[in-house]
Tab-separated table of C-alpha atoms in Angstrom:
chain	number	residue	atom	x	y	z
A	12	UNK	CA	0.000	0.000	0.000
A	13	UNK	CA	1.047	3.575	-0.472
A	14	UNK	CA	2.449	5.790	2.226
A	15	UNK	CA	0.323	8.931	2.582
A	16	UNK	CA	1.793	12.274	3.503
A	17	UNK	CA	-1.030	13.762	5.530
A	18	UNK	CA	0.783	17.073	6.020
A	19	UNK	CA	1.181	17.504	2.304
A	20	UNK	CA	-2.457	16.614	1.678
A	21	UNK	CA	-3.552	19.399	4.029
A	22	UNK	CA	-0.816	21.684	2.721
A	23	UNK	CA	0.630	22.351	6.153
A	24	UNK	CA	4.042	22.225	7.749
A	25	UNK	CA	5.027	19.348	10.011
A	26	UNK	CA	5.327	21.862	12.816
A	27	UNK	CA	1.859	23.251	12.202
A	28	UNK	CA	-0.208	23.949	15.314
A	29	UNK	CA	-3.535	22.184	15.874
A	30	UNK	CA	-5.273	25.456	14.993
A	31	UNK	CA	-3.419	25.740	11.702
A	32	UNK	CA	-4.338	22.171	10.861
A	33	UNK	CA	-7.983	22.845	11.643
A	34	UNK	CA	-8.019	25.956	9.482
A	35	UNK	CA	-6.343	24.177	6.570
A	36	UNK	CA	-8.774	21.293	6.826
A	37	UNK	CA	-11.881	23.470	6.931
A	38	UNK	CA	-10.789	25.447	3.941
A	39	UNK	CA	-10.046	22.365	1.853
A	40	UNK	CA	-13.249	20.632	2.976
A	41	UNK	CA	-15.276	23.551	1.619
A	42	UNK	CA	-13.239	23.616	-1.546
A	43	UNK	CA	-13.585	19.939	-2.367
A	44	UNK	CA	-17.000	19.155	-0.962
A	45	UNK	CA	-18.634	17.088	-3.722
A	46	UNK	CA	-21.827	19.138	-3.487
A	47	UNK	CA	-19.915	22.357	-4.011
A	48	UNK	CA	-16.973	21.541	-6.241
A	49	UNK	CA	-17.271	20.818	-9.941
A	50	UNK	CA	-13.845	19.250	-10.127
A	51	UNK	CA	-14.099	15.668	-11.339
A	52	UNK	CA	-11.943	14.240	-8.553
A	53	UNK	CA	-13.613	16.315	-5.826
A	54	UNK	CA	-14.994	13.317	-3.989
A	55	UNK	CA	-11.629	11.557	-3.795
A	56	UNK	CA	-9.907	14.742	-2.663
A	57	UNK	CA	-12.580	15.388	-0.060
A	58	UNK	CA	-12.105	11.917	1.401
A	59	UNK	CA	-8.344	12.236	1.400
A	60	UNK	CA	-8.497	15.563	3.198
A	61	UNK	CA	-10.923	14.101	5.747
A	62	UNK	CA	-8.618	11.177	6.382
A	63	UNK	CA	-5.592	13.420	6.855
A	64	UNK	CA	-7.523	15.539	9.323
A	65	UNK	CA	-8.786	12.504	11.208
A	66	UNK	CA	-5.163	11.669	11.991
A	67	UNK	CA	-3.625	15.091	12.470
A	68	UNK	CA	-6.409	16.595	14.595
A	69	UNK	CA	-5.859	13.979	17.261
A	70	UNK	CA	-2.586	14.651	19.126
A	71	UNK	CA	-2.149	10.994	19.987
A	72	UNK	CA	-2.631	9.770	16.439
A	73	UNK	CA	-0.540	12.604	15.124
A	74	UNK	CA	2.347	11.718	17.405
A	75	UNK	CA	2.138	8.093	16.345
A	76	UNK	CA	2.058	9.101	12.718
A	77	UNK	CA	5.025	11.418	13.210
A	78	UNK	CA	6.974	8.553	14.780
A	79	UNK	CA	6.745	6.657	11.513
A	80	UNK	CA	9.425	9.072	10.678
A	81	UNK	CA	10.389	11.352	7.908
A	82	UNK	CA	11.865	8.457	5.970
A	83	UNK	CA	8.644	7.878	4.116
A	84	UNK	CA	7.645	9.673	0.980
A	85	UNK	CA	4.146	10.090	-0.417
A	86	UNK	CA	3.266	7.221	-2.736
A	87	UNK	CA	6.073	4.973	-1.477
A	88	UNK	CA	5.219	1.339	-0.828
A	89	UNK	CA	4.371	1.133	2.845
A	90	UNK	CA	4.241	-1.581	5.513
A	91	UNK	CA	3.661	-0.749	9.172
A	92	UNK	CA	6.805	-1.269	11.285
A	93	UNK	CA	6.819	-4.495	13.343
A	94	UNK	CA	6.939	-2.592	16.613
A	95	UNK	CA	3.939	-0.472	15.644
A	96	UNK	CA	1.860	0.178	18.731
A	97	UNK	CA	4.658	-0.719	21.137
A	98	UNK	CA	5.232	2.887	22.093
A	99	UNK	CA	2.198	3.080	24.284
A	100	UNK	CA	-0.255	3.533	21.448
A	101	UNK	CA	-2.808	0.949	20.693
A	102	UNK	CA	-4.761	1.411	17.540
A	103	UNK	CA	-4.557	-2.163	16.388
A	104	UNK	CA	-7.895	-3.292	17.658
A	105	UNK	CA	-9.829	-1.189	15.234
A	106	UNK	CA	-12.956	0.686	16.054
A	107	UNK	CA	-10.910	3.688	16.911
A	108	UNK	CA	-12.215	6.289	14.573
A	109	UNK	CA	-15.400	8.188	14.861
A	110	UNK	CA	-16.375	9.219	11.408
A	111	UNK	CA	-18.911	7.086	9.610
A	112	UNK	CA	-19.146	8.937	6.344
A	113	UNK	CA	-15.947	8.005	4.614
A	114	UNK	CA	-14.114	4.810	3.983
A	115	UNK	CA	-10.466	5.311	4.779
A	116	UNK	CA	-7.507	4.125	2.778
A	117	UNK	CA	-5.685	0.866	3.423
A	118	UNK	CA	-2.809	2.952	4.699
A	119	UNK	CA	-5.011	4.518	7.343
A	120	UNK	CA	-6.560	1.210	8.329
A	121	UNK	CA	-3.188	-0.500	8.710
A	122	UNK	CA	-2.244	2.138	11.265
A	123	UNK	CA	-5.421	3.038	13.061
A	124	UNK	CA	-7.802	0.195	12.416
A	125	UNK	CA	-10.967	0.067	10.429
A	126	UNK	CA	-13.761	2.416	11.052
A	127	UNK	CA	-15.663	1.047	13.944
A	128	UNK	CA	-19.143	0.428	12.783
A	129	UNK	CA	-20.297	-2.937	13.882
A	130	UNK	CA	-23.282	-3.486	11.748
A	131	UNK	CA	-23.668	-7.197	12.152
A	132	UNK	CA	-22.973	-7.275	15.866
A	133	UNK	CA	-26.480	-6.405	16.800
A	134	UNK	CA	-28.008	-8.269	13.930
A	135	UNK	CA	-26.321	-11.612	14.421
A	136	UNK	CA	-27.221	-12.746	17.903
A	137	UNK	CA	-29.824	-10.716	19.651
A	138	UNK	CA	-33.449	-11.441	18.864
A	139	UNK	CA	-34.122	-11.322	15.119
A	140	UNK	CA	-33.324	-7.696	14.422
A	141	UNK	CA	-33.947	-6.985	10.760
A	142	UNK	CA	-33.336	-3.832	8.858
A	143	UNK	CA	-33.659	-2.892	5.225
A	144	UNK	CA	-30.394	-1.746	3.638
A	145	UNK	CA	-30.039	1.938	2.898
A	146	UNK	CA	-30.560	3.383	-0.558
A	147	UNK	CA	-27.448	4.240	-2.463
A	148	UNK	CA	-27.016	7.115	-4.860
A	149	UNK	CA	-24.502	7.693	-7.605
A	150	UNK	CA	-24.145	9.941	-10.594
A	151	UNK	CA	-23.678	8.566	-14.068
A	152	UNK	CA	-22.256	10.627	-16.917
A	153	UNK	CA	-23.684	10.019	-20.367
A	154	UNK	CA	-23.436	11.647	-23.774
A	155	UNK	CA	-26.327	13.537	-25.292
A	156	UNK	CA	-26.498	10.855	-27.994
A	157	UNK	CA	-27.226	8.266	-25.295
A	158	UNK	CA	-30.291	10.258	-24.246
A	159	UNK	CA	-31.554	10.261	-27.850
A	160	UNK	CA	-30.946	6.604	-28.534
A	161	UNK	CA	-30.607	4.839	-25.202
A	162	UNK	CA	-27.385	3.067	-24.193
A	163	UNK	CA	-25.775	0.569	-21.885
A	164	UNK	CA	-23.140	1.894	-19.485
A	165	UNK	CA	-20.805	0.286	-17.011
A	166	UNK	CA	-20.638	2.037	-13.667
A	167	UNK	CA	-18.250	1.252	-10.821
A	168	UNK	CA	-19.427	1.926	-7.294
A	169	UNK	CA	-18.066	1.553	-3.819
A	170	UNK	CA	-20.548	-0.567	-1.903
A	171	UNK	CA	-20.797	-1.494	1.739
A	172	UNK	CA	-20.411	-5.162	2.404
A	173	UNK	CA	-20.810	-7.108	5.588
A	174	UNK	CA	-17.617	-9.026	6.318
A	175	UNK	CA	-17.489	-12.330	8.244
A	176	UNK	CA	-16.467	-10.375	11.347
A	177	UNK	CA	-19.705	-8.407	11.143
A	178	UNK	CA	-17.940	-5.252	10.116
A	179	UNK	CA	-18.968	-3.090	7.208
A	180	UNK	CA	-16.299	-2.643	4.583
A	181	UNK	CA	-16.187	-0.919	1.229
A	182	UNK	CA	-15.876	-2.946	-1.940
A	183	UNK	CA	-15.722	-2.057	-5.602
A	184	UNK	CA	-18.576	-3.266	-7.693
A	185	UNK	CA	-19.290	-2.862	-11.381
A	186	UNK	CA	-22.758	-2.795	-12.867
A	187	UNK	CA	-23.933	-2.770	-16.421
A	188	UNK	CA	-26.881	-0.420	-16.579
A	189	UNK	CA	-29.333	0.245	-19.366
A	190	UNK	CA	-29.952	3.937	-19.943
A	191	UNK	CA	-33.427	4.364	-21.384
A	192	UNK	CA	-34.031	6.682	-24.306
A	193	UNK	CA	-35.346	10.104	-23.342
A	194	UNK	CA	-33.564	10.694	-20.024
A	195	UNK	CA	-32.673	14.230	-19.111
A	196	UNK	CA	-30.134	15.863	-16.848
A	197	UNK	CA	-30.817	15.273	-13.168
A	198	UNK	CA	-33.334	12.520	-13.787
A	199	UNK	CA	-32.953	9.377	-11.729
A	200	UNK	CA	-33.017	5.717	-12.572
A	201	UNK	CA	-34.040	3.412	-9.775
A	202	UNK	CA	-32.531	-0.061	-9.628
A	203	UNK	CA	-34.547	-1.950	-7.063
A	204	UNK	CA	-32.536	-4.083	-4.645
A	205	UNK	CA	-29.138	-2.855	-5.901
A	206	UNK	CA	-28.433	-0.590	-2.914
A	207	UNK	CA	-26.646	-1.404	0.326
A	208	UNK	CA	-27.239	-4.817	1.923
A	209	UNK	CA	-29.770	-5.192	4.692
A	210	UNK	CA	-29.037	-6.426	8.185
A	211	UNK	CA	-30.198	-9.623	9.812
A	212	UNK	CA	-31.791	-10.845	6.605
A	213	UNK	CA	-33.430	-7.538	5.758
A	214	UNK	CA	-33.751	-6.750	2.091
A	215	UNK	CA	-31.212	-4.585	0.327
A	216	UNK	CA	-31.895	-0.934	-0.427
A	217	UNK	CA	-32.308	0.559	-3.874
A	218	UNK	CA	-29.721	2.170	-6.089
A	219	UNK	CA	-30.561	5.554	-7.583
A	220	UNK	CA	-28.500	6.729	-10.528
A	221	UNK	CA	-28.653	10.411	-11.319
A	222	UNK	CA	-28.095	11.353	-14.960
A	223	UNK	CA	-25.502	13.976	-15.835
A	224	UNK	CA	-24.493	14.922	-19.373
A	225	UNK	CA	-20.934	15.174	-20.611
A	226	UNK	CA	-20.385	18.540	-22.257
A	227	UNK	CA	-20.909	18.487	-26.018
A	228	UNK	CA	-18.744	20.538	-28.410
A	229	UNK	CA	-21.763	22.305	-29.941
A	230	UNK	CA	-25.051	21.261	-28.370
A	231	UNK	CA	-26.216	22.696	-25.069
A	232	UNK	CA	-28.887	21.051	-22.981
A	233	UNK	CA	-31.427	22.744	-20.767
A	234	UNK	CA	-33.933	20.388	-19.279
A	235	UNK	CA	-35.497	18.591	-22.240
A	236	UNK	CA	-34.548	21.295	-24.738
A	237	UNK	CA	-31.364	21.289	-26.790
A	238	UNK	CA	-29.685	24.435	-28.138
A	239	UNK	CA	-27.344	24.969	-31.053
A	240	UNK	CA	-25.612	28.148	-32.143
A	241	UNK	CA	-25.712	28.092	-35.939
A	242	UNK	CA	-23.344	30.276	-37.975
A	243	UNK	CA	-25.014	31.764	-41.081
A	244	UNK	CA	-23.719	33.946	-43.914
A	245	UNK	CA	-24.992	37.555	-43.962
A	246	UNK	CA	-26.937	36.923	-47.197
A	247	UNK	CA	-28.563	33.819	-45.731
A	248	UNK	CA	-29.818	35.890	-42.804
A	249	UNK	CA	-30.799	38.829	-45.008
A	250	UNK	CA	-32.402	37.070	-47.957
A	251	UNK	CA	-33.564	33.890	-46.267
A	252	UNK	CA	-32.285	30.431	-47.121
A	253	UNK	CA	-32.704	26.746	-46.439
A	254	UNK	CA	-29.621	25.330	-44.718
A	255	UNK	CA	-28.513	21.977	-43.304
A	256	UNK	CA	-28.530	21.855	-39.504
A	257	UNK	CA	-27.053	19.024	-37.418
A	258	UNK	CA	-29.234	17.580	-34.657
A	259	UNK	CA	-28.429	14.598	-32.422
A	260	UNK	CA	-31.064	12.783	-34.516
A	261	UNK	CA	-29.257	13.518	-37.768
A	262	UNK	CA	-29.147	16.546	-40.080
A	263	UNK	CA	-32.348	18.405	-40.994
A	264	UNK	CA	-33.188	21.204	-43.442
A	265	UNK	CA	-34.002	24.484	-41.739
A	266	UNK	CA	-35.646	27.436	-43.424
A	267	UNK	CA	-34.155	30.732	-42.328
A	268	UNK	CA	-36.700	33.511	-42.788
A	269	UNK	CA	-35.565	36.634	-44.678
A	270	UNK	CA	-34.416	39.622	-42.592
A	271	UNK	CA	-33.285	37.464	-39.671
A	272	UNK	CA	-31.245	39.304	-37.068
A	273	UNK	CA	-28.199	38.012	-35.259
A	274	UNK	CA	-29.258	35.906	-32.250
A	275	UNK	CA	-32.669	35.021	-33.695
A	276	UNK	CA	-34.018	31.809	-32.198
A	277	UNK	CA	-35.729	29.234	-34.393
A	278	UNK	CA	-37.529	26.282	-32.889
A	279	UNK	CA	-37.694	22.745	-34.215
A	280	UNK	CA	-40.623	21.362	-32.278
A	281	UNK	CA	-40.213	17.959	-30.675
A	282	UNK	CA	-36.603	17.496	-31.743
A	283	UNK	CA	-35.161	17.939	-28.264
A	284	UNK	CA	-34.666	15.034	-25.889
A	285	UNK	CA	-37.246	12.345	-26.757
A	286	UNK	CA	-38.822	12.181	-23.289
A	287	UNK	CA	-42.444	11.163	-22.779
A	288	UNK	CA	-43.240	14.709	-23.776
A	289	UNK	CA	-40.319	15.467	-26.087
A	290	UNK	CA	-38.314	18.642	-25.718
A	291	UNK	CA	-37.632	21.145	-28.507
A	292	UNK	CA	-34.502	21.893	-30.493
A	293	UNK	CA	-33.546	25.563	-30.684
A	294	UNK	CA	-31.272	27.068	-33.288
A	295	UNK	CA	-29.707	30.426	-32.471
A	296	UNK	CA	-28.434	32.275	-35.526
A	297	UNK	CA	-24.970	33.772	-35.398
A	298	UNK	CA	-24.058	35.848	-38.421
A	299	UNK	CA	-20.536	35.076	-39.617
A	300	UNK	CA	-18.688	37.719	-41.619
A	301	UNK	CA	-16.813	36.605	-44.713
A	302	UNK	CA	-13.188	37.775	-44.444
A	303	UNK	CA	-12.144	40.584	-46.777
A	304	UNK	CA	-8.823	39.067	-47.629
A	305	UNK	CA	-8.873	39.225	-51.412
A	306	UNK	CA	-9.699	41.875	-53.990
A	307	UNK	CA	-13.016	40.266	-54.953
A	308	UNK	CA	-14.329	40.282	-51.361
A	309	UNK	CA	-13.122	43.839	-50.828
A	310	UNK	CA	-14.956	44.897	-53.934
A	311	UNK	CA	-18.235	43.439	-52.613
A	312	UNK	CA	-17.776	45.186	-49.260
A	313	UNK	CA	-17.025	48.485	-51.000
A	314	UNK	CA	-20.135	48.046	-53.099
A	315	UNK	CA	-22.211	47.552	-49.957
A	316	UNK	CA	-20.611	50.575	-48.284
A	317	UNK	CA	-21.452	52.772	-51.284
A	318	UNK	CA	-24.938	51.446	-51.865
A	319	UNK	CA	-26.414	50.579	-48.458
A	320	UNK	CA	-27.544	53.444	-46.218
A	321	UNK	CA	-26.663	51.475	-43.076
A	322	UNK	CA	-25.550	52.918	-39.752
A	323	UNK	CA	-25.061	50.160	-37.176
A	324	UNK	CA	-24.609	52.817	-34.465
A	325	UNK	CA	-27.844	54.695	-35.050
A	326	UNK	CA	-29.223	53.610	-31.653
A	327	UNK	CA	-26.144	55.072	-29.944
A	328	UNK	CA	-27.108	58.503	-31.214
A	329	UNK	CA	-24.030	59.027	-33.368
B	9	UNK	CA	-19.500	-9.831	-10.105
B	10	UNK	CA	-18.896	-11.238	-13.577
B	11	UNK	CA	-22.573	-12.058	-13.666
B	12	UNK	CA	-23.514	-8.478	-13.041
B	13	UNK	CA	-21.329	-7.407	-15.888
B	14	UNK	CA	-22.790	-9.813	-18.378
B	15	UNK	CA	-26.397	-8.850	-18.146
B	16	UNK	CA	-27.491	-5.257	-18.344
B	17	UNK	CA	-29.741	-4.101	-15.526
B	18	UNK	CA	-32.817	-2.173	-16.479
B	19	UNK	CA	-34.084	0.250	-13.907
B	20	UNK	CA	-37.249	2.226	-13.616
B	21	UNK	CA	-36.991	5.806	-14.725
B	22	UNK	CA	-38.093	7.854	-11.749
B	23	UNK	CA	-41.009	9.819	-13.104
B	24	UNK	CA	-40.858	13.496	-12.284
B	25	UNK	CA	-44.545	13.247	-11.612
B	26	UNK	CA	-43.856	10.760	-8.782
B	27	UNK	CA	-43.931	12.592	-5.511
B	28	UNK	CA	-43.006	11.747	-1.954
B	29	UNK	CA	-44.925	12.402	1.220
B	30	UNK	CA	-43.188	13.900	4.249
B	31	UNK	CA	-42.800	10.422	5.743
B	32	UNK	CA	-41.305	8.982	2.571
B	33	UNK	CA	-38.887	11.863	2.247
B	34	UNK	CA	-37.759	11.432	5.870
B	35	UNK	CA	-37.230	7.713	5.405
B	36	UNK	CA	-35.271	8.227	2.223
B	37	UNK	CA	-32.971	10.795	3.868
B	38	UNK	CA	-32.844	9.052	7.235
B	39	UNK	CA	-33.895	12.155	9.179
B	40	UNK	CA	-36.685	13.177	11.525
B	41	UNK	CA	-39.677	15.077	10.193
B	42	UNK	CA	-38.645	18.106	12.268
B	43	UNK	CA	-35.545	18.514	10.145
B	44	UNK	CA	-37.516	18.555	6.881
B	45	UNK	CA	-40.087	20.936	8.371
B	46	UNK	CA	-37.267	23.295	9.287
B	47	UNK	CA	-35.906	23.135	5.727
B	48	UNK	CA	-39.348	24.042	4.419
B	49	UNK	CA	-39.639	26.891	6.919
B	50	UNK	CA	-36.248	28.129	5.815
B	51	UNK	CA	-37.526	28.150	2.221
B	52	UNK	CA	-34.908	25.622	1.090
B	53	UNK	CA	-37.636	23.130	0.165
B	54	UNK	CA	-40.973	23.994	-1.372
B	55	UNK	CA	-43.433	21.082	-1.256
B	56	UNK	CA	-46.752	21.139	-2.990
B	57	UNK	CA	-49.766	21.171	-0.692
B	58	UNK	CA	-50.768	23.247	2.285
B	59	UNK	CA	-50.763	21.085	5.382
B	60	UNK	CA	-48.052	18.669	6.532
B	61	UNK	CA	-50.324	15.816	5.582
B	62	UNK	CA	-50.763	17.150	2.069
B	63	UNK	CA	-47.127	17.998	1.487
B	64	UNK	CA	-45.691	16.352	-1.624
B	65	UNK	CA	-42.028	16.565	-2.555
B	66	UNK	CA	-40.605	16.058	-6.041
B	67	UNK	CA	-37.467	13.997	-6.600
B	68	UNK	CA	-35.607	17.199	-7.248
B	69	UNK	CA	-36.586	18.299	-3.741
B	70	UNK	CA	-35.365	14.992	-2.382
B	71	UNK	CA	-31.954	15.561	-3.973
B	72	UNK	CA	-31.977	19.059	-2.478
B	73	UNK	CA	-32.775	17.799	1.011
B	74	UNK	CA	-29.901	15.321	0.798
B	75	UNK	CA	-27.568	18.006	-0.371
B	76	UNK	CA	-28.526	20.257	2.541
B	77	UNK	CA	-27.966	17.361	4.907
B	78	UNK	CA	-24.485	16.640	3.544
B	79	UNK	CA	-23.475	20.289	3.644
B	80	UNK	CA	-24.527	20.524	7.274
B	81	UNK	CA	-22.816	17.307	8.260
B	82	UNK	CA	-19.560	17.814	6.364
B	83	UNK	CA	-19.040	21.549	6.587
B	84	UNK	CA	-20.671	22.226	9.951
B	85	UNK	CA	-22.906	24.964	8.610
B	86	UNK	CA	-26.280	25.491	10.234
B	87	UNK	CA	-29.616	25.223	8.486
B	88	UNK	CA	-29.658	28.828	7.337
B	89	UNK	CA	-26.097	28.465	6.043
B	90	UNK	CA	-26.962	25.309	4.121
B	91	UNK	CA	-29.999	27.027	2.604
B	92	UNK	CA	-27.887	29.976	1.556
B	93	UNK	CA	-25.319	27.610	0.021
B	94	UNK	CA	-28.073	25.820	-1.931
B	95	UNK	CA	-29.353	29.107	-3.318
B	96	UNK	CA	-25.886	30.255	-4.306
B	97	UNK	CA	-25.165	26.894	-5.930
B	98	UNK	CA	-28.408	27.235	-7.915
B	99	UNK	CA	-27.307	30.666	-9.040
B	100	UNK	CA	-23.883	29.353	-10.082
B	101	UNK	CA	-25.582	26.593	-12.057
B	102	UNK	CA	-27.789	29.127	-13.854
B	103	UNK	CA	-24.771	31.273	-14.696
B	104	UNK	CA	-22.813	28.243	-15.858
B	105	UNK	CA	-25.668	27.277	-18.176
B	106	UNK	CA	-25.514	30.743	-19.740
B	107	UNK	CA	-21.744	30.665	-19.928
B	108	UNK	CA	-21.844	27.338	-21.747
B	109	UNK	CA	-23.046	29.264	-24.789
B	110	UNK	CA	-19.549	30.681	-25.099
B	111	UNK	CA	-17.544	27.883	-23.526
B	112	UNK	CA	-19.076	24.394	-23.637
B	113	UNK	CA	-16.449	23.027	-21.253
B	114	UNK	CA	-16.949	25.448	-18.383
């Protein structure tokens, strides 16, 4: 397993005071909280920071950790020293830590024991205590195309599992999940019985997968509606035209009405996400200027200048 | 585990029209009704219906309640602080959606 440098994770000095450690932790916890941060590895960072704080906030654990010595480097292959715990510390028995939210790393557990939640203890012996497992939630990232056509995605989750010693541990588990056609951002898929295991023979909870879309290079999604910014030539906007427009369903012909202004929104009804009540597809016109980089183009621009009474700044009063 | 990988699981799409009662919401979040009532009083949750008995929460509200709960637990903010954070996060999301027009990767 890897040695973890808890000081480095919190960005503090080894001589940092308890107050400095607390401040560093609180700041990083806010920064990486998965509900606040948009960074893709926020959850992992948040857990790491929590683990570092769990050790460094406690003077006894911190002293023990410090005694491991400065010989270790972050990421180095680590094995606890044979005399670990001989110096008057005793973390070996497990059940030492208080937090129940996070699963700690192997490194942490080799030093301070597993988190002490005895789930099976009560369930095993004493009088038929049954409890349904809790529901689990996870987010699944899909492409917009998947929402139009449906897809099958593999998702890897950390799940709680009851070990033979009656202790809850985290395990990796992969599921192959069908994404139905017509899902939209934030919508949830419920997989009955795929949540956390129950206790004492209770049934497992459900798994809820929340849909999130990967960003698309040119489509934007808002609820069931999909938006596209469509570049058009000035004469297409001015004179009207029929142009090819890409949609996630394949290209369609779109009629641009004459005298269209920049930013005009055109709606293709029912061509948004194909939900029960399908969303719409919106095209926003963006007039692209042809470059005046050869004599021919310059000539056309000069002709327009001399023949069109056009003042784009009229509304500015100049 | 190999078994799980071979066959694709089909779930039920949670219908937005499906709503939860106060009791169902509490059970799903693992909290007492008092906590949810406080969130409603704070304006962080807006159920349909007038009396406690008639209250119905959408799945979006359920996600919101869980978020508030996590913020309080992990960042030690109080209820008002969590509500403020939720509102600011909503605002950031709205702004991000507008910004995406210019930068799809924001």
